[in-house]
GROMACS .gro file of N, CA and C in nm:
model
  345
    1MET      N    1   2.115   0.773  -0.976
    1MET     CA    2   1.976   0.793  -1.004
    1MET      C    3   1.964   0.866  -1.137
    2SER      N    4   1.900   0.801  -1.235
    2SER     CA    5   1.879   0.870  -1.362
    2SER      C    6   1.733   0.910  -1.372
    3VAL      N    7   1.710   1.023  -1.431
    3VAL     CA    8   1.574   1.073  -1.448
    3VAL      C    9   1.547   1.079  -1.597
    4LEU      N   10   1.430   1.030  -1.635
    4LEU     CA   11   1.393   1.027  -1.777
    4LEU      C   12   1.373   1.168  -1.830
    5ALA      N   13   1.425   1.191  -1.949
    5ALA     CA   14   1.401   1.316  -2.018
    5ALA      C   15   1.270   1.303  -2.095
    6ALA      N   16   1.209   1.413  -2.128
    6ALA     CA   17   1.086   1.412  -2.208
    6ALA      C   18   1.113   1.336  -2.338
    7GLY      N   19   1.024   1.248  -2.374
    7GLY     CA   20   1.039   1.169  -2.495
    7GLY      C   21   1.120   1.042  -2.477
    8ALA      N   22   1.178   1.020  -2.359
    8ALA     CA   23   1.258   0.899  -2.333
    8ALA      C   24   1.168   0.793  -2.271
    9GLY      N   25   1.215   0.669  -2.274
    9GLY     CA   26   1.140   0.558  -2.215
    9GLY      C   27   1.233   0.459  -2.150
   10VAL      N   28   1.175   0.371  -2.066
   10VAL     CA   29   1.252   0.269  -1.997
   10VAL      C   30   1.160   0.149  -1.974
   11ASP      N   31   1.218   0.030  -1.972
   11ASP     CA   32   1.143  -0.091  -1.938
   11ASP      C   33   1.148  -0.105  -1.787
   12ALA      N   34   1.043  -0.061  -1.718
   12ALA     CA   35   1.042  -0.060  -1.571
   12ALA      C   36   1.049  -0.200  -1.513
   13GLY      N   37   1.004  -0.301  -1.588
   13GLY     CA   38   1.009  -0.438  -1.541
   13GLY      C   39   1.148  -0.497  -1.545
   14ALA      N   40   1.234  -0.446  -1.632
   14ALA     CA   41   1.369  -0.500  -1.649
   14ALA      C   42   1.477  -0.409  -1.592
   15LEU      N   43   1.439  -0.296  -1.538
   15LEU     CA   44   1.535  -0.199  -1.484
   15LEU      C   45   1.618  -0.261  -1.373
   16ALA      N   46   1.749  -0.250  -1.382
   16ALA     CA   47   1.838  -0.301  -1.276
   16ALA      C   48   1.827  -0.212  -1.153
   17LEU      N   49   1.804  -0.273  -1.037
   17LEU     CA   50   1.789  -0.199  -0.913
   17LEU      C   51   1.892  -0.245  -0.811
   18THR      N   52   1.936  -0.155  -0.724
   18THR     CA   53   2.031  -0.187  -0.619
   18THR      C   54   1.955  -0.192  -0.487
   19HIS      N   55   1.955  -0.310  -0.425
   19HIS     CA   56   1.880  -0.332  -0.301
   19HIS      C   57   1.961  -0.298  -0.177
   20GLU      N   58   1.888  -0.254  -0.074
   20GLU     CA   59   1.944  -0.226   0.058
   20GLU      C   60   1.857  -0.297   0.161
   21PRO      N   61   1.918  -0.344   0.271
   21PRO     CA   62   1.836  -0.403   0.378
   21PRO      C   63   1.745  -0.298   0.440
   22LEU      N   64   1.630  -0.342   0.487
   22LEU     CA   65   1.541  -0.252   0.559
   22LEU      C   66   1.593  -0.232   0.701
   23PRO      N   67   1.560  -0.120   0.765
   23PRO     CA   68   1.599  -0.102   0.905
   23PRO      C   69   1.542  -0.216   0.990
   24ALA      N   70   1.621  -0.268   1.081
   24ALA     CA   71   1.583  -0.383   1.163
   24ALA      C   72   1.453  -0.361   1.239
   25ASP      N   73   1.426  -0.238   1.282
   25ASP     CA   74   1.304  -0.212   1.358
   25ASP      C   75   1.177  -0.215   1.273
   26GLU      N   76   1.192  -0.223   1.139
   26GLU     CA   77   1.076  -0.233   1.049
   26GLU      C   78   1.049  -0.377   1.006
   27VAL      N   79   1.147  -0.467   1.023
   27VAL     CA   80   1.134  -0.605   0.975
   27VAL      C   81   1.067  -0.691   1.080
   28LEU      N   82   0.960  -0.760   1.038
   28LEU     CA   83   0.887  -0.850   1.128
   28LEU      C   84   0.920  -0.996   1.100
   29ALA      N   85   0.955  -1.029   0.975
   29ALA     CA   86   0.987  -1.167   0.938
   29ALA      C   87   1.077  -1.167   0.815
   30GLY      N   88   1.168  -1.264   0.809
   30GLY     CA   89   1.258  -1.276   0.695
   30GLY      C   90   1.367  -1.171   0.698
   31ALA      N   91   1.426  -1.149   0.581
   31ALA     CA   92   1.531  -1.048   0.565
   31ALA      C   93   1.506  -0.969   0.437
   32PRO      N   94   1.389  -0.902   0.429
   32PRO     CA   95   1.356  -0.831   0.306
   32PRO      C   96   1.450  -0.713   0.279
   33THR      N   97   1.470  -0.688   0.150
   33THR     CA   98   1.545  -0.572   0.106
   33THR      C   99   1.455  -0.491   0.013
   34THR      N  100   1.488  -0.364  -0.004
   34THR     CA  101   1.412  -0.280  -0.097
   34THR      C  102   1.508  -0.204  -0.188
   35ALA      N  103   1.452  -0.162  -0.299
   35ALA     CA  104   1.526  -0.079  -0.393
   35ALA      C  105   1.429   0.023  -0.451
   36VAL      N  106   1.481   0.139  -0.484
   36VAL     CA  107   1.399   0.242  -0.546
   36VAL      C  108   1.481   0.310  -0.655
   37HIS      N  109   1.414   0.346  -0.762
   37HIS     CA  110   1.479   0.418  -0.872
   37HIS      C  111   1.383   0.526  -0.920
   38GLU      N  112   1.419   0.651  -0.896
   38GLU     CA  113   1.336   0.762  -0.942
   38GLU      C  114   1.347   0.771  -1.094
   39LEU      N  115   1.231   0.780  -1.159
   39LEU     CA  116   1.228   0.792  -1.305
   39LEU      C  117   1.213   0.936  -1.350
   40ALA      N  118   1.128   1.011  -1.281
   40ALA     CA  119   1.104   1.149  -1.322
   40ALA      C  120   1.035   1.225  -1.209
   41THR      N  121   1.049   1.356  -1.214
   41THR     CA  122   0.974   1.445  -1.127
   41THR      C  123   0.903   1.544  -1.215
   42ILE      N  124   0.771   1.554  -1.194
   42ILE     CA  125   0.690   1.648  -1.271
   42ILE      C  126   0.623   1.740  -1.169
   43GLY      N  127   0.668   1.865  -1.165
   43GLY     CA  128   0.622   1.953  -1.059
   43GLY      C  129   0.671   1.898  -0.927
   44ALA      N  130   0.580   1.877  -0.833
   44ALA     CA  131   0.616   1.821  -0.702
   44ALA      C  132   0.590   1.670  -0.697
   45VAL      N  133   0.557   1.609  -0.809
   45VAL     CA  134   0.520   1.468  -0.814
   45VAL      C  135   0.638   1.383  -0.861
   46GLU      N  136   0.670   1.277  -0.783
   46GLU     CA  137   0.778   1.185  -0.819
   46GLU      C  138   0.719   1.057  -0.876
   47ILE      N  139   0.780   1.008  -0.984
   47ILE     CA  140   0.743   0.881  -1.046
   47ILE      C  141   0.866   0.793  -1.039
   48GLY      N  142   0.848   0.668  -0.995
   48GLY     CA  143   0.963   0.580  -0.984
   48GLY      C  144   0.925   0.434  -0.979
   49VAL      N  145   1.027   0.351  -0.964
   49VAL     CA  146   1.011   0.206  -0.951
   49VAL      C  147   1.060   0.168  -0.812
   50TRP      N  148   0.981   0.084  -0.743
   50TRP     CA  149   1.015   0.037  -0.609
   50TRP      C  150   1.001  -0.114  -0.608
   51GLU      N  151   1.090  -0.181  -0.535
   51GLU     CA  152   1.087  -0.326  -0.528
   51GLU      C  153   1.119  -0.372  -0.386
   52MET      N  154   1.052  -0.481  -0.343
   52MET     CA  155   1.080  -0.543  -0.213
   52MET      C  156   1.087  -0.693  -0.231
   53THR      N  157   1.189  -0.755  -0.169
   53THR     CA  158   1.204  -0.900  -0.174
   53THR      C  159   1.118  -0.964  -0.065
   54PRO      N  160   1.097  -1.096  -0.069
   54PRO     CA  161   1.009  -1.161   0.027
   54PRO      C  162   1.047  -1.137   0.173
   55GLY      N  163   0.943  -1.121   0.253
   55GLY     CA  164   0.955  -1.096   0.396
   55GLY      C  165   0.839  -1.010   0.440
   56THR      N  166   0.840  -0.973   0.568
   56THR     CA  167   0.733  -0.890   0.624
   56THR      C  168   0.795  -0.770   0.694
   57ALA      N  169   0.741  -0.652   0.662
   57ALA     CA  170   0.794  -0.529   0.719
   57ALA      C  171   0.683  -0.427   0.736
   58THR      N  172   0.703  -0.336   0.832
   58THR     CA  173   0.608  -0.228   0.855
   58THR      C  174   0.654  -0.102   0.783
   59ASP      N  175   0.558  -0.012   0.761
   59ASP     CA  176   0.591   0.113   0.692
   59ASP      C  177   0.489   0.220   0.732
   60THR      N  178   0.530   0.344   0.720
   60THR     CA  179   0.439   0.458   0.727
   60THR      C  180   0.437   0.517   0.588
   61GLU      N  181   0.320   0.520   0.528
   61GLU     CA  182   0.308   0.549   0.386
   61GLU      C  183   0.315   0.697   0.350
   62ALA      N  184   0.358   0.721   0.226
   62ALA     CA  185   0.347   0.851   0.162
   62ALA      C  186   0.215   0.852   0.085
   63ASP      N  187   0.171   0.967   0.041
   63ASP     CA  188   0.053   0.978  -0.044
   63ASP      C  189   0.095   0.932  -0.184
   64GLU      N  190   0.041   0.820  -0.230
   64GLU     CA  191   0.084   0.768  -0.359
   64GLU      C  192  -0.022   0.681  -0.424
   65VAL      N  193  -0.006   0.663  -0.554
   65VAL     CA  194  -0.079   0.564  -0.633
   65VAL      C  195   0.029   0.478  -0.697
   66PHE      N  196   0.007   0.344  -0.699
   66PHE     CA  197   0.105   0.258  -0.765
   66PHE      C  198   0.037   0.148  -0.845
   67VAL      N  199   0.111   0.096  -0.941
   67VAL     CA  200   0.068  -0.017  -1.023
   67VAL      C  201   0.172  -0.127  -1.006
   68VAL      N  202   0.127  -0.246  -0.969
   68VAL     CA  203   0.217  -0.360  -0.951
   68VAL      C  204   0.253  -0.416  -1.087
   69LEU      N  205   0.385  -0.428  -1.114
   69LEU     CA  206   0.434  -0.487  -1.237
   69LEU      C  207   0.452  -0.638  -1.223
   70SER      N  208   0.505  -0.681  -1.106
   70SER     CA  209   0.531  -0.823  -1.085
   70SER      C  210   0.535  -0.851  -0.936
   71GLY      N  211   0.516  -0.979  -0.901
   71GLY     CA  212   0.523  -1.021  -0.763
   71GLY      C  213   0.388  -1.024  -0.695
   72ARG      N  214   0.391  -1.064  -0.567
   72ARG     CA  215   0.268  -1.077  -0.489
   72ARG      C  216   0.295  -1.035  -0.345
   73ALA      N  217   0.192  -0.974  -0.284
   73ALA     CA  218   0.204  -0.930  -0.145
   73ALA      C  219   0.065  -0.910  -0.086
   74THR      N  220   0.064  -0.901   0.046
   74THR     CA  221  -0.055  -0.862   0.121
   74THR      C  222  -0.019  -0.736   0.198
   75ILE      N  223  -0.105  -0.635   0.189
   75ILE     CA  224  -0.086  -0.512   0.266
   75ILE      C  225  -0.193  -0.511   0.375
   76SER      N  226  -0.148  -0.503   0.501
   76SER     CA  227  -0.240  -0.491   0.615
   76SER      C  228  -0.234  -0.347   0.663
   77PHE      N  229  -0.351  -0.293   0.697
   77PHE     CA  230  -0.363  -0.154   0.738
   77PHE      C  231  -0.388  -0.146   0.888
   78ALA      N  232  -0.287  -0.104   0.963
   78ALA     CA  233  -0.297  -0.098   1.109
   78ALA      C  234  -0.371   0.026   1.157
   79SER      N  235  -0.362   0.133   1.084
   79SER     CA  236  -0.407   0.261   1.136
   79SER      C  237  -0.547   0.302   1.095
   80CYS      N  238  -0.613   0.227   1.009
   80CYS     CA  239  -0.741   0.278   0.960
   80CYS      C  240  -0.850   0.172   0.951
   81GLY      N  241  -0.825   0.050   0.996
   81GLY     CA  242  -0.928  -0.052   0.999
   81GLY      C  243  -0.972  -0.108   0.865
   82LEU      N  244  -0.898  -0.081   0.760
   82LEU     CA  245  -0.932  -0.137   0.629
   82LEU      C  246  -0.897  -0.285   0.624
   83PRO      N  247  -0.967  -0.364   0.541
   83PRO     CA  248  -0.932  -0.506   0.529
   83PRO      C  249  -0.798  -0.522   0.458
   84ASP      N  250  -0.734  -0.638   0.480
   84ASP     CA  251  -0.608  -0.668   0.411
   84ASP      C  252  -0.631  -0.662   0.261
   85LEU      N  253  -0.528  -0.623   0.189
   85LEU     CA  254  -0.536  -0.609   0.044
   85LEU      C  255  -0.434  -0.702  -0.021
   86GLU      N  256  -0.482  -0.797  -0.100
   86GLU     CA  257  -0.395  -0.887  -0.177
   86GLU      C  258  -0.362  -0.817  -0.308
   87ILE      N  259  -0.233  -0.805  -0.338
   87ILE     CA  260  -0.194  -0.737  -0.462
   87ILE      C  261  -0.103  -0.826  -0.547
   88GLY      N  262  -0.110  -0.805  -0.677
   88GLY     CA  263  -0.028  -0.877  -0.773
   88GLY      C  264  -0.024  -0.799  -0.903
   89PRO      N  265   0.034  -0.858  -1.008
   89PRO     CA  266   0.048  -0.787  -1.135
   89PRO      C  267  -0.084  -0.725  -1.182
   90GLY      N  268  -0.078  -0.596  -1.212
   90GLY     CA  269  -0.195  -0.523  -1.259
   90GLY      C  270  -0.272  -0.452  -1.150
   91SER      N  271  -0.244  -0.482  -1.022
   91SER     CA  272  -0.314  -0.413  -0.913
   91SER      C  273  -0.279  -0.265  -0.914
   92VAL      N  274  -0.380  -0.181  -0.895
   92VAL     CA  275  -0.361  -0.037  -0.881
   92VAL      C  276  -0.410   0.000  -0.741
   93VAL      N  277  -0.324   0.066  -0.664
   93VAL     CA  278  -0.353   0.092  -0.523
   93VAL      C  279  -0.327   0.239  -0.491
   94ARG      N  280  -0.411   0.295  -0.405
   94ARG     CA  281  -0.391   0.431  -0.354
   94ARG      C  282  -0.363   0.421  -0.205
   95LEU      N  283  -0.255   0.481  -0.160
   95LEU     CA  284  -0.221   0.489  -0.019
   95LEU      C  285  -0.219   0.637   0.021
   96ALA      N  286  -0.256   0.664   0.146
   96ALA     CA  287  -0.260   0.801   0.195
   96ALA      C  288  -0.146   0.827   0.292
   97GLU      N  289  -0.099   0.948   0.292
   97GLU     CA  290   0.007   0.994   0.381
   97GLU      C  291  -0.025   0.954   0.526
   98GLY      N  292   0.073   0.890   0.591
   98GLY     CA  293   0.061   0.857   0.732
   98GLY      C  294  -0.001   0.722   0.763
   99MET      N  295  -0.057   0.652   0.663
   99MET     CA  296  -0.112   0.519   0.690
   99MET      C  297  -0.003   0.429   0.744
  100ARG      N  298  -0.035   0.352   0.850
  100ARG     CA  299   0.058   0.252   0.903
  100ARG      C  300   0.022   0.119   0.839
  101THR      N  301   0.119   0.058   0.771
  101THR     CA  302   0.094  -0.066   0.698
  101THR      C  303   0.196  -0.173   0.735
  102THR      N  304   0.156  -0.297   0.708
  102THR     CA  305   0.248  -0.411   0.715
  102THR      C  306   0.243  -0.479   0.579
  103TRP      N  307   0.359  -0.492   0.518
  103TRP     CA  308   0.372  -0.556   0.386
  103TRP      C  309   0.427  -0.696   0.406
  104THR      N  310   0.351  -0.796   0.360
  104THR     CA  311   0.398  -0.933   0.358
  104THR      C  312   0.417  -0.971   0.212
  105VAL      N  313   0.542  -0.972   0.169
  105VAL     CA  314   0.575  -1.000   0.030
  105VAL      C  315   0.609  -1.149   0.018
  106THR      N  316   0.536  -1.219  -0.068
  106THR     CA  317   0.558  -1.362  -0.088
  106THR      C  318   0.636  -1.391  -0.216
  107GLU      N  319   0.636  -1.296  -0.307
  107GLU     CA  320   0.708  -1.306  -0.435
  107GLU      C  321   0.760  -1.165  -0.462
  108THR      N  322   0.889  -1.149  -0.489
  108THR     CA  323   0.948  -1.016  -0.504
  108THR      C  324   0.853  -0.923  -0.579
  109LEU      N  325   0.820  -0.812  -0.514
  109LEU     CA  326   0.718  -0.719  -0.564
  109LEU      C  327   0.785  -0.598  -0.627
  110ARG      N  328   0.744  -0.566  -0.749
  110ARG     CA  329   0.794  -0.448  -0.818
  110ARG      C  330   0.674  -0.364  -0.860
  111LYS      N  331   0.682  -0.234  -0.828
  111LYS     CA  332   0.573  -0.144  -0.862
  111LYS      C  333   0.628  -0.015  -0.923
  112VAL      N  334   0.543   0.050  -1.002
  112VAL     CA  335   0.569   0.186  -1.049
  112VAL      C  336   0.479   0.275  -0.965
  113TYR      N  337   0.538   0.375  -0.900
  113TYR     CA  338   0.462   0.462  -0.812
  113TYR      C  339   0.460   0.606  -0.861
  114VAL      N  340   0.355   0.676  -0.821
  114VAL     CA  341   0.341   0.820  -0.844
  114VAL      C  342   0.311   0.878  -0.707
  115ALA      N  343   0.403   0.962  -0.657
  115ALA     CA  344   0.387   1.017  -0.520
  115ALA      C  345   0.422   1.164  -0.515
   0.00000   0.00000   0.00000
């Protein structure tokens, strides 16, 4: 895990990531994998890159804002009655701590997050 120094930069869209399978109890369809790369920590806030390959999986969210760099997905909200959210390049999304979600990724999704 490398962390950016002040004044440094990285191409978040081209960053090489190492994927791991998701826990079996979170996978609903397919065989999705995820990868995460922390870029920096400022105070108690973490900034990083996260990616998920196609498939469907459940998650309990952290408090975060993210911007989608590439890929497509639908986020369904089980715990709060919100409508499904279609996301793709340029989408900016806010998730709250504890939200129960289902991610259906149709095209490998890469995002930059602030949490």
